[in-house]
Amino acid sequence: MATEAAQHGAEAAAQGTEHAAETGSLVFHPMDQFLVKPLFGDGPIGMLSITNVTLWLFIAVVAIFGLMVIGTSRRAIIPSRGQSIAELAYGFVHKMVEDVTGKDGLVYFPYIMTLFMFIVVANFLGLIPLSFTTTSHFAVTVILALAVFLTVTVLGFVKNGTHFLGLFWVSSAPLALRPILAVIELISYFVRPVSHSIRLAGNVMAGHAVIKVFAGFAAIAAISPLSVVAITAMYGLEILVAFIQAYVFTILTCVYLKDALHPHH
Amino acid sequence: MATEPTGAVSSCVDSHGSAVGMPQLCADWFPNQIFWLVIALIAIFLILSRIALPRIAAVLAERHGTILSDLTAAEDLKRQATEAEAAYNLALANAKTEAQRIAAEAKAEIQAEVDVAIQKADAEIAAKAAESEKAIADIRASAVDSIEAVAKDAAAEIVSVMGGKADAAAVAAAVTSRLKG
């Protein structure tokens, strides 16, 4: 990548553009991997344009279909490897929903499973070199987080009526403290979608950008071995992060759902 | 490849196709990203809720049922094995008692037969002995008689040879009294 970039830098220098300054030195474009590009043609990107976002979201859907539907198509009592993974994912999320939200939360299991499968598959697809990581974009994670936030808030009011506001009124605290706590609780409630979305996109984006920066250093022969080691280490960490962030997003969704179903502390 | 000149089609990309600032914050792309995300999420939700999750739930339930019934069957078989073992032990004990009984019976029977045979043999021996004694007594008696007759004859002859006229009855009485000594 970096040598390509350097070549392009050289071309840019020949063209006398502002990139001339980069010629012959290190060139970092760690954020270029996050660019949204149309797959066909060069035109401006509209809502319906087929872009790399479309492609990698489609691949994610296909991967989930392959794992969860084709992998389980034999319905074997003694599962194959693919079916084992599908059952493992099912059991993992099912247990999480049941443990955190209780039995009555299991109605929402398919929605939470959708979130988990999408995030975990998109994260791992993003780890394929030259792929596009859909979950590194705020547009994606904010929609996910907002969907959770709005659903949970509406659900809270539908299920509990005005009692849902009891979530902000900490009845176990001394009376004098309760208004202050209510303000804090209210702020923390509205910060939820922000932290929920930025945590996921930030983790994924940061890891990918750091790998790209290390890759840029690989252009210098003296430190390229170190750079390769660092990329390998970061990649290992990213595999961890890919799963953990999907897990964190899902379990926080369960926690928010629990607040909506049982708002009393 | 990321830096291929694409022309400034967006305010987020410079003339060489490199990112300007964070691509994540480029509002030009939001509608596209959100539209396809929603499509993808709906697709995933339908795939999971209509096909995958009911199927996996059914498989897990079926496996649970199979394991339960297998466990019950194993429990049943174990119980049967225990019962069979008890029956076997009982049969073994019965057979042992029976064998002992048969052995004792046989022994008693043989003993009785042996006793009978011994008694019979004893009786036979006794009879034979008695017979023999009788024979001996007869022989002895006949021998004494013969001696008496010979002695009488001899005495009568001697008397006649001596020139006497032997009275047969007197000789016989004399011999008999001498023999009785």
CSV table of C-alpha atoms in Angstrom, one decimal:
chain,number,residue,atom,x,y,z
A,1,MET,CA,0.0,0.0,0.0
A,2,ALA,CA,2.6,2.4,1.1
A,3,THR,CA,4.8,1.9,-2.0
A,4,GLU,CA,1.8,2.3,-4.2
A,5,ALA,CA,1.0,5.4,-2.3
A,6,ALA,CA,4.5,6.6,-2.8
A,7,GLN,CA,4.3,5.9,-6.5
A,8,HIS,CA,1.1,7.8,-6.6
A,9,GLY,CA,2.9,10.5,-4.7
A,10,ALA,CA,5.5,10.5,-7.4
A,11,GLU,CA,2.9,10.8,-10.0
A,12,ALA,CA,1.3,13.6,-8.0
A,13,ALA,CA,4.7,15.3,-7.9
A,14,ALA,CA,5.0,15.1,-11.6
A,15,GLN,CA,1.6,16.7,-11.9
A,16,GLY,CA,2.7,19.4,-9.6
A,17,THR,CA,-0.1,19.1,-7.1
A,18,GLU,CA,0.0,19.6,-3.3
A,19,HIS,CA,1.0,15.9,-2.9
A,20,ALA,CA,4.5,16.7,-4.3
A,21,ALA,CA,5.7,17.3,-0.7
A,22,GLU,CA,5.2,13.6,0.1
A,23,THR,CA,7.5,12.3,-2.7
A,24,GLY,CA,10.2,10.1,-1.4
A,25,SER,CA,9.1,10.2,2.2
A,26,LEU,CA,6.6,8.2,4.2
A,27,VAL,CA,3.1,8.4,3.1
A,28,PHE,CA,0.2,7.6,5.4
A,29,HIS,CA,-3.3,7.3,4.3
A,30,PRO,CA,-4.7,5.4,7.2
A,31,MET,CA,-8.2,6.7,6.6
A,32,ASP,CA,-8.5,5.9,2.9
A,33,GLN,CA,-9.6,2.4,3.7
A,34,PHE,CA,-12.8,3.9,5.1
A,35,LEU,CA,-13.8,5.7,1.9
A,36,VAL,CA,-17.1,5.0,0.4
A,37,LYS,CA,-16.7,4.4,-3.3
A,38,PRO,CA,-19.1,3.5,-6.0
A,39,LEU,CA,-18.6,0.1,-7.6
A,40,PHE,CA,-19.8,1.2,-11.0
A,41,GLY,CA,-18.8,4.5,-12.5
A,42,ASP,CA,-17.4,7.6,-10.8
A,43,GLY,CA,-20.5,9.6,-10.2
A,44,PRO,CA,-21.6,11.2,-7.0
A,45,ILE,CA,-22.9,8.7,-4.4
A,46,GLY,CA,-26.7,8.9,-4.0
A,47,MET,CA,-28.9,6.9,-1.7
A,48,LEU,CA,-29.4,4.0,-4.0
A,49,SER,CA,-25.8,3.9,-5.5
A,50,ILE,CA,-24.2,0.5,-5.5
A,51,THR,CA,-21.1,1.2,-3.4
A,52,ASN,CA,-18.5,-0.8,-1.5
A,53,VAL,CA,-20.8,-0.4,1.5
A,54,THR,CA,-23.5,-2.3,-0.5
A,55,LEU,CA,-21.0,-5.0,-1.5
A,56,TRP,CA,-19.8,-5.7,2.0
A,57,LEU,CA,-23.2,-5.5,3.6
A,58,PHE,CA,-24.3,-8.0,1.0
A,59,ILE,CA,-21.4,-10.2,1.8
A,60,ALA,CA,-22.3,-10.0,5.5
A,61,VAL,CA,-25.9,-11.1,4.7
A,62,VAL,CA,-24.6,-13.9,2.6
A,63,ALA,CA,-22.1,-15.0,5.3
A,64,ILE,CA,-24.9,-15.0,7.9
A,65,PHE,CA,-27.1,-16.9,5.5
A,66,GLY,CA,-24.4,-19.4,4.9
A,67,LEU,CA,-23.6,-19.9,8.6
A,68,MET,CA,-27.1,-19.9,10.1
A,69,VAL,CA,-29.2,-21.4,7.3
A,70,ILE,CA,-27.0,-23.5,5.0
A,71,GLY,CA,-24.8,-24.5,8.0
A,72,THR,CA,-27.8,-25.9,9.8
A,73,SER,CA,-29.6,-27.3,6.8
A,74,ARG,CA,-28.9,-30.9,7.8
A,75,ARG,CA,-30.6,-30.4,11.3
A,76,ALA,CA,-28.2,-33.0,12.6
A,77,ILE,CA,-28.6,-34.3,16.2
A,78,ILE,CA,-24.8,-34.6,16.2
A,79,PRO,CA,-23.9,-31.2,14.6
A,80,SER,CA,-21.3,-30.6,11.9
A,81,ARG,CA,-18.7,-27.9,12.5
A,82,GLY,CA,-20.7,-25.2,10.8
A,83,GLN,CA,-23.9,-26.2,12.6
A,84,SER,CA,-21.9,-26.2,15.9
A,85,ILE,CA,-20.9,-22.6,15.3
A,86,ALA,CA,-24.4,-21.6,14.5
A,87,GLU,CA,-25.7,-23.3,17.6
A,88,LEU,CA,-22.9,-21.7,19.6
A,89,ALA,CA,-23.9,-18.3,18.4
A,90,TYR,CA,-27.6,-19.0,19.1
A,91,GLY,CA,-26.9,-20.4,22.6
A,92,PHE,CA,-24.5,-17.5,23.4
A,93,VAL,CA,-27.0,-14.7,22.6
A,94,HIS,CA,-30.0,-16.7,23.9
A,95,LYS,CA,-28.3,-17.2,27.3
A,96,MET,CA,-27.2,-13.6,27.3
A,97,VAL,CA,-30.7,-12.3,26.7
A,98,GLU,CA,-32.2,-14.7,29.3
A,99,ASP,CA,-29.6,-13.9,31.9
A,100,VAL,CA,-29.7,-10.1,31.6
A,101,THR,CA,-33.3,-9.4,30.7
A,102,GLY,CA,-35.1,-12.4,32.1
A,103,LYS,CA,-37.6,-14.8,30.5
A,104,ASP,CA,-39.9,-12.0,29.3
A,105,GLY,CA,-37.0,-10.5,27.3
A,106,LEU,CA,-36.7,-13.6,25.1
A,107,VAL,CA,-39.5,-12.2,22.9
A,108,TYR,CA,-36.9,-9.8,21.6
A,109,PHE,CA,-34.2,-12.4,21.1
A,110,PRO,CA,-34.5,-12.4,17.3
A,111,TYR,CA,-33.8,-8.6,17.2
A,112,ILE,CA,-30.8,-8.9,19.5
A,113,MET,CA,-29.6,-11.9,17.5
A,114,THR,CA,-29.8,-9.8,14.4
A,115,LEU,CA,-27.7,-7.1,15.9
A,116,PHE,CA,-25.1,-9.5,17.3
A,117,MET,CA,-24.8,-11.5,14.1
A,118,PHE,CA,-24.6,-8.4,11.9
A,119,ILE,CA,-21.9,-6.7,14.1
A,120,VAL,CA,-19.8,-9.8,14.6
A,121,VAL,CA,-19.9,-10.8,11.0
A,122,ALA,CA,-19.2,-7.3,9.7
A,123,ASN,CA,-16.3,-6.9,12.2
A,124,PHE,CA,-14.7,-10.1,11.1
A,125,LEU,CA,-15.3,-9.4,7.4
A,126,GLY,CA,-13.6,-6.1,8.0
A,127,LEU,CA,-10.5,-8.0,9.1
A,128,ILE,CA,-10.0,-9.4,5.6
A,129,PRO,CA,-7.3,-7.4,3.9
A,130,LEU,CA,-8.6,-4.9,1.4
A,131,SER,CA,-12.1,-5.3,2.6
A,132,PHE,CA,-14.4,-2.4,3.7
A,133,THR,CA,-15.4,-2.4,7.3
A,134,THR,CA,-19.1,-1.3,7.5
A,135,THR,CA,-19.1,-1.2,11.3
A,136,SER,CA,-16.2,1.3,11.3
A,137,HIS,CA,-18.7,4.0,10.2
A,138,PHE,CA,-20.7,6.1,12.5
A,139,ALA,CA,-23.5,6.1,10.0
A,140,VAL,CA,-23.9,2.4,10.6
A,141,THR,CA,-23.3,2.3,14.4
A,142,VAL,CA,-25.4,5.3,15.1
A,143,ILE,CA,-28.4,3.8,13.3
A,144,LEU,CA,-27.9,0.6,15.2
A,145,ALA,CA,-27.6,2.5,18.5
A,146,LEU,CA,-30.5,4.8,17.8
A,147,ALA,CA,-32.7,1.9,16.8
A,148,VAL,CA,-31.9,0.3,20.1
A,149,PHE,CA,-32.4,3.6,22.0
A,150,LEU,CA,-35.7,4.4,20.4
A,151,THR,CA,-37.1,0.8,20.6
A,152,VAL,CA,-36.1,0.6,24.3
A,153,THR,CA,-37.6,4.0,25.1
A,154,VAL,CA,-40.9,3.3,23.3
A,155,LEU,CA,-41.0,-0.2,24.8
A,156,GLY,CA,-40.4,1.2,28.3
A,157,PHE,CA,-43.4,3.6,28.0
A,158,VAL,CA,-45.6,1.0,26.3
A,159,LYS,CA,-44.9,-1.7,28.9
A,160,ASN,CA,-44.8,0.5,32.1
A,161,GLY,CA,-46.5,3.7,31.2
A,162,THR,CA,-45.3,6.6,33.3
A,163,HIS,CA,-43.8,4.1,35.7
A,164,PHE,CA,-40.9,4.0,33.2
A,165,LEU,CA,-39.9,7.4,34.6
A,166,GLY,CA,-39.1,5.6,37.8
A,167,LEU,CA,-35.9,4.6,36.1
A,168,PHE,CA,-34.7,8.2,36.7
A,169,TRP,CA,-36.1,8.5,40.2
A,170,VAL,CA,-33.7,6.5,42.5
A,171,SER,CA,-36.1,5.6,45.3
A,172,SER,CA,-33.4,4.0,47.3
A,173,ALA,CA,-31.4,7.3,47.6
A,174,PRO,CA,-32.1,9.9,50.3
A,175,LEU,CA,-34.9,12.2,49.2
A,176,ALA,CA,-32.7,15.3,49.0
A,177,LEU,CA,-30.4,13.6,46.5
A,178,ARG,CA,-33.1,12.2,44.2
A,179,PRO,CA,-33.5,15.3,42.0
A,180,ILE,CA,-29.8,15.6,41.5
A,181,LEU,CA,-29.6,11.9,40.7
A,182,ALA,CA,-32.6,12.2,38.4
A,183,VAL,CA,-30.7,14.8,36.3
A,184,ILE,CA,-27.6,12.6,36.2
A,185,GLU,CA,-29.7,9.5,35.3
A,186,LEU,CA,-31.5,11.5,32.6
A,187,ILE,CA,-28.2,12.7,31.1
A,188,SER,CA,-26.7,9.2,31.3
A,189,TYR,CA,-29.8,7.9,29.6
A,190,PHE,CA,-29.5,10.2,26.6
A,191,VAL,CA,-25.7,9.6,26.4
A,192,ARG,CA,-26.4,5.9,26.0
A,193,PRO,CA,-26.8,5.9,22.2
A,194,VAL,CA,-23.8,8.1,21.8
A,195,SER,CA,-21.5,5.9,23.8
A,196,HIS,CA,-23.1,2.8,22.4
A,197,SER,CA,-22.4,3.8,18.8
A,198,ILE,CA,-19.0,5.5,19.2
A,199,ARG,CA,-17.6,2.6,21.2
A,200,LEU,CA,-18.1,0.2,18.4
A,201,ALA,CA,-17.1,2.4,15.5
A,202,GLY,CA,-14.2,3.9,17.4
A,203,ASN,CA,-12.7,0.6,18.4
A,204,VAL,CA,-13.0,-0.9,14.9
A,205,MET,CA,-11.8,2.3,13.2
A,206,ALA,CA,-8.8,2.8,15.5
A,207,GLY,CA,-7.5,-0.7,15.2
A,208,HIS,CA,-7.8,-0.6,11.4
A,209,ALA,CA,-6.1,2.8,11.2
A,210,VAL,CA,-3.3,1.7,13.5
A,211,ILE,CA,-2.6,-1.4,11.3
A,212,LYS,CA,-2.5,0.9,8.2
A,213,VAL,CA,0.0,3.2,10.0
A,214,PHE,CA,2.2,0.3,10.8
A,215,ALA,CA,1.9,-0.9,7.2
A,216,GLY,CA,3.1,2.6,6.2
A,217,PHE,CA,6.2,2.2,8.3
A,218,ALA,CA,7.0,-1.1,6.5
A,219,ALA,CA,8.2,1.0,3.5
A,220,ILE,CA,11.4,1.7,5.5
A,221,ALA,CA,13.6,-1.5,5.2
A,222,ALA,CA,15.2,-1.0,8.6
A,223,ILE,CA,12.0,-1.1,10.6
A,224,SER,CA,9.9,-3.2,8.3
A,225,PRO,CA,10.4,-6.5,10.3
A,226,LEU,CA,9.2,-4.7,13.4
A,227,SER,CA,6.4,-3.3,11.4
A,228,VAL,CA,5.3,-6.7,10.3
A,229,VAL,CA,5.4,-8.0,13.9
A,230,ALA,CA,3.4,-5.0,15.0
A,231,ILE,CA,0.8,-5.6,12.3
A,232,THR,CA,0.5,-9.2,13.3
A,233,ALA,CA,0.1,-8.3,16.9
A,234,MET,CA,-2.4,-5.6,16.1
A,235,TYR,CA,-4.3,-8.1,13.9
A,236,GLY,CA,-4.5,-10.5,16.8
A,237,LEU,CA,-5.8,-7.8,19.0
A,238,GLU,CA,-8.3,-6.8,16.3
A,239,ILE,CA,-9.7,-10.3,16.2
A,240,LEU,CA,-10.3,-10.0,19.9
A,241,VAL,CA,-11.8,-6.6,19.5
A,242,ALA,CA,-14.0,-7.7,16.7
A,243,PHE,CA,-15.7,-10.2,18.9
A,244,ILE,CA,-15.6,-8.3,22.1
A,245,GLN,CA,-17.2,-5.2,20.6
A,246,ALA,CA,-20.0,-7.2,19.1
A,247,TYR,CA,-20.5,-8.8,22.6
A,248,VAL,CA,-20.4,-5.5,24.4
A,249,PHE,CA,-22.9,-3.9,22.0
A,250,THR,CA,-25.2,-6.8,22.4
A,251,ILE,CA,-25.0,-7.1,26.2
A,252,LEU,CA,-25.5,-3.3,26.5
A,253,THR,CA,-28.6,-3.7,24.3
A,254,CYS,CA,-29.8,-6.4,26.7
A,255,VAL,CA,-29.1,-4.2,29.7
A,256,TYR,CA,-31.1,-1.3,28.1
A,257,LEU,CA,-33.9,-3.7,27.3
A,258,LYS,CA,-33.9,-4.9,30.9
A,259,ASP,CA,-34.3,-1.2,32.0
A,260,ALA,CA,-37.3,-0.9,29.7
A,261,LEU,CA,-38.9,-4.1,30.9
A,262,HIS,CA,-38.1,-3.7,34.6
A,263,PRO,CA,-37.5,0.0,35.2
A,264,HIS,CA,-37.4,-0.2,39.0
A,265,HIS,CA,-34.0,-0.4,40.6
B,1,MET,CA,-5.5,1.9,-5.2
B,2,ALA,CA,-7.0,4.1,-2.5
B,3,THR,CA,-5.3,7.0,-4.1
B,4,GLU,CA,-6.5,6.6,-7.7
B,5,PRO,CA,-7.6,9.9,-8.9
B,6,THR,CA,-11.3,9.8,-9.2
B,7,GLY,CA,-12.0,13.5,-9.5
B,8,ALA,CA,-13.5,15.5,-6.8
B,9,VAL,CA,-16.9,13.9,-6.7
B,10,SER,CA,-17.3,14.5,-3.0
B,11,SER,CA,-16.2,17.1,-0.6
B,12,CYS,CA,-14.8,14.3,1.5
B,13,VAL,CA,-12.2,13.2,-1.1
B,14,ASP,CA,-9.4,15.2,-2.4
B,15,SER,CA,-8.4,15.3,-6.1
B,16,HIS,CA,-6.3,12.2,-5.6
B,17,GLY,CA,-9.0,10.1,-4.0
B,18,SER,CA,-7.5,10.4,-0.5
B,19,ALA,CA,-9.7,11.0,2.5
B,20,VAL,CA,-10.2,14.5,3.7
B,21,GLY,CA,-10.5,14.3,7.4
B,22,MET,CA,-12.5,11.3,8.7
B,23,PRO,CA,-14.5,9.5,6.1
B,24,GLN,CA,-16.8,8.5,8.9
B,25,LEU,CA,-18.0,12.1,9.2
B,26,CYS,CA,-18.8,12.6,5.5
B,27,ALA,CA,-22.5,13.5,5.4
B,28,ASP,CA,-22.6,12.9,1.6
B,29,TRP,CA,-22.4,9.2,2.1
B,30,PHE,CA,-24.9,8.9,5.0
B,31,PRO,CA,-28.0,8.3,2.9
B,32,ASN,CA,-26.3,5.5,1.0
B,33,GLN,CA,-24.8,3.8,4.0
B,34,ILE,CA,-28.1,4.1,6.0
B,35,PHE,CA,-30.2,2.9,3.1
B,36,TRP,CA,-28.2,-0.3,2.5
B,37,LEU,CA,-27.7,-0.9,6.2
B,38,VAL,CA,-31.5,-0.9,6.7
B,39,ILE,CA,-31.9,-3.3,3.8
B,40,ALA,CA,-29.2,-5.6,5.1
B,41,LEU,CA,-30.6,-5.5,8.7
B,42,ILE,CA,-34.1,-6.4,7.4
B,43,ALA,CA,-32.6,-9.2,5.3
B,44,ILE,CA,-30.7,-10.6,8.3
B,45,PHE,CA,-33.7,-10.3,10.6
B,46,LEU,CA,-35.9,-12.1,8.1
B,47,ILE,CA,-33.3,-14.8,7.5
B,48,LEU,CA,-32.8,-15.3,11.3
B,49,SER,CA,-36.3,-15.0,12.5
B,50,ARG,CA,-38.0,-17.0,9.7
B,51,ILE,CA,-35.5,-19.7,9.0
B,52,ALA,CA,-32.4,-20.0,11.1
B,53,LEU,CA,-33.6,-19.4,14.7
B,54,PRO,CA,-36.7,-21.7,14.6
B,55,ARG,CA,-34.6,-24.3,13.0
B,56,ILE,CA,-31.8,-24.1,15.5
B,57,ALA,CA,-34.3,-24.0,18.4
B,58,ALA,CA,-36.0,-27.2,16.9
B,59,VAL,CA,-32.6,-28.9,16.6
B,60,LEU,CA,-31.6,-28.0,20.1
B,61,ALA,CA,-35.0,-29.1,21.5
B,62,GLU,CA,-34.8,-32.3,19.6
B,63,ARG,CA,-31.3,-33.0,20.8
B,64,HIS,CA,-32.4,-32.2,24.4
B,65,GLY,CA,-35.2,-34.7,24.0
B,66,THR,CA,-33.0,-37.3,22.5
B,67,ILE,CA,-30.5,-37.0,25.3
B,68,LEU,CA,-33.2,-37.2,27.9
B,69,SER,CA,-34.8,-40.3,26.3
B,70,ASP,CA,-31.4,-41.8,25.9
B,71,LEU,CA,-30.7,-41.2,29.6
B,72,THR,CA,-34.0,-42.7,30.5
B,73,ALA,CA,-33.3,-45.7,28.3
B,74,ALA,CA,-29.9,-46.1,29.9
B,75,GLU,CA,-31.4,-45.9,33.4
B,76,ASP,CA,-33.9,-48.6,32.3
B,77,LEU,CA,-31.2,-50.8,30.9
B,78,LYS,CA,-29.2,-50.4,34.0
B,79,ARG,CA,-32.2,-51.4,36.1
B,80,GLN,CA,-32.8,-54.4,33.9
B,81,ALA,CA,-29.1,-55.4,34.2
B,82,THR,CA,-29.4,-55.2,38.0
B,83,GLU,CA,-32.5,-57.3,37.9
B,84,ALA,CA,-30.9,-59.8,35.6
B,85,GLU,CA,-27.9,-60.0,38.0
B,86,ALA,CA,-30.2,-60.6,41.0
B,87,ALA,CA,-32.1,-63.3,39.0
B,88,TYR,CA,-28.8,-64.9,38.0
B,89,ASN,CA,-27.6,-64.9,41.6
B,90,LEU,CA,-30.9,-66.4,42.8
B,91,ALA,CA,-30.8,-69.1,40.1
B,92,LEU,CA,-27.2,-69.8,41.0
B,93,ALA,CA,-28.1,-70.2,44.7
B,94,ASN,CA,-31.0,-72.4,43.9
B,95,ALA,CA,-28.9,-74.5,41.6
B,96,LYS,CA,-26.3,-74.9,44.4
B,97,THR,CA,-29.0,-76.0,46.9
B,98,GLU,CA,-30.5,-78.3,44.3
B,99,ALA,CA,-27.1,-79.8,43.6
B,100,GLN,CA,-26.3,-80.3,47.2
B,101,ARG,CA,-29.7,-81.9,47.7
B,102,ILE,CA,-29.2,-84.2,44.8
B,103,ALA,CA,-25.7,-85.1,46.0
B,104,ALA,CA,-27.0,-85.9,49.5
B,105,GLU,CA,-29.9,-87.9,48.1
B,106,ALA,CA,-27.5,-89.9,45.9
B,107,LYS,CA,-25.2,-90.4,48.8
B,108,ALA,CA,-28.1,-91.6,51.0
B,109,GLU,CA,-29.4,-93.9,48.3
B,110,ILE,CA,-25.9,-95.4,47.7
B,111,GLN,CA,-25.5,-95.8,51.5
B,112,ALA,CA,-28.8,-97.6,51.7
B,113,GLU,CA,-27.9,-99.9,48.8
B,114,VAL,CA,-24.5,-100.5,50.3
B,115,ASP,CA,-26.1,-101.3,53.7
B,116,VAL,CA,-28.6,-103.7,52.1
B,117,ALA,CA,-25.8,-105.3,50.1
B,118,ILE,CA,-23.7,-105.7,53.3
B,119,GLN,CA,-26.6,-107.1,55.2
B,120,LYS,CA,-27.3,-109.5,52.4
B,121,ALA,CA,-23.7,-110.5,52.2
B,122,ASP,CA,-23.6,-110.9,56.0
B,123,ALA,CA,-26.7,-113.0,55.9
B,124,GLU,CA,-25.2,-115.1,53.1
B,125,ILE,CA,-22.0,-115.4,54.9
B,126,ALA,CA,-23.8,-116.4,58.1
B,127,ALA,CA,-25.9,-118.9,56.2
B,128,LYS,CA,-22.9,-120.4,54.5
B,129,ALA,CA,-21.1,-120.6,57.8
B,130,ALA,CA,-24.1,-122.3,59.5
B,131,GLU,CA,-24.3,-124.7,56.5
B,132,SER,CA,-20.7,-125.5,56.8
B,133,GLU,CA,-20.9,-126.0,60.5
B,134,LYS,CA,-23.8,-128.3,60.0
B,135,ALA,CA,-21.9,-130.2,57.3
B,136,ILE,CA,-19.0,-130.5,59.6
B,137,ALA,CA,-21.2,-131.7,62.4
B,138,ASP,CA,-22.8,-134.2,60.1
B,139,ILE,CA,-19.5,-135.4,58.9
B,140,ARG,CA,-18.3,-135.6,62.4
B,141,ALA,CA,-21.4,-137.5,63.5
B,142,SER,CA,-21.2,-139.9,60.5
B,143,ALA,CA,-17.5,-140.4,61.3
B,144,VAL,CA,-18.3,-141.3,64.9
B,145,ASP,CA,-21.1,-143.6,63.7
B,146,SER,CA,-18.8,-145.2,61.2
B,147,ILE,CA,-16.1,-145.6,63.9
B,148,GLU,CA,-18.7,-147.1,66.2
B,149,ALA,CA,-19.9,-149.6,63.6
B,150,VAL,CA,-16.3,-150.5,62.7
B,151,ALA,CA,-15.5,-150.8,66.4
B,152,LYS,CA,-18.5,-153.1,66.9
B,153,ASP,CA,-17.6,-155.1,63.9
B,154,ALA,CA,-14.0,-155.3,64.9
B,155,ALA,CA,-15.0,-156.2,68.5
B,156,ALA,CA,-17.4,-158.9,67.3
B,157,GLU,CA,-14.7,-160.3,65.0
B,158,ILE,CA,-12.1,-160.2,67.7
B,159,VAL,CA,-14.5,-162.0,70.0
B,160,SER,CA,-15.3,-164.6,67.4
B,161,VAL,CA,-11.6,-165.0,66.6
B,162,MET,CA,-10.9,-165.5,70.2
B,163,GLY,CA,-13.3,-168.3,70.0
B,164,GLY,CA,-16.1,-166.9,71.8
B,165,LYS,CA,-19.5,-166.7,70.7
B,166,ALA,CA,-20.3,-163.1,70.4
B,167,ASP,CA,-23.6,-161.9,71.4
B,168,ALA,CA,-24.1,-159.0,69.0
B,169,ALA,CA,-26.2,-157.0,71.4
B,170,ALA,CA,-23.7,-157.4,74.3
B,171,VAL,CA,-20.8,-156.4,72.1
B,172,ALA,CA,-22.6,-153.4,70.8
B,173,ALA,CA,-23.4,-152.3,74.3
B,174,ALA,CA,-19.8,-152.9,75.5
B,175,VAL,CA,-18.4,-150.9,72.6
B,176,THR,CA,-20.8,-148.1,73.1
B,177,SER,CA,-20.0,-147.8,76.7
B,178,ARG,CA,-16.3,-147.9,76.0
B,179,LEU,CA,-16.6,-145.3,73.4
B,180,LYS,CA,-18.5,-143.0,75.7
B,181,GLY,CA,-15.4,-143.6,77.9
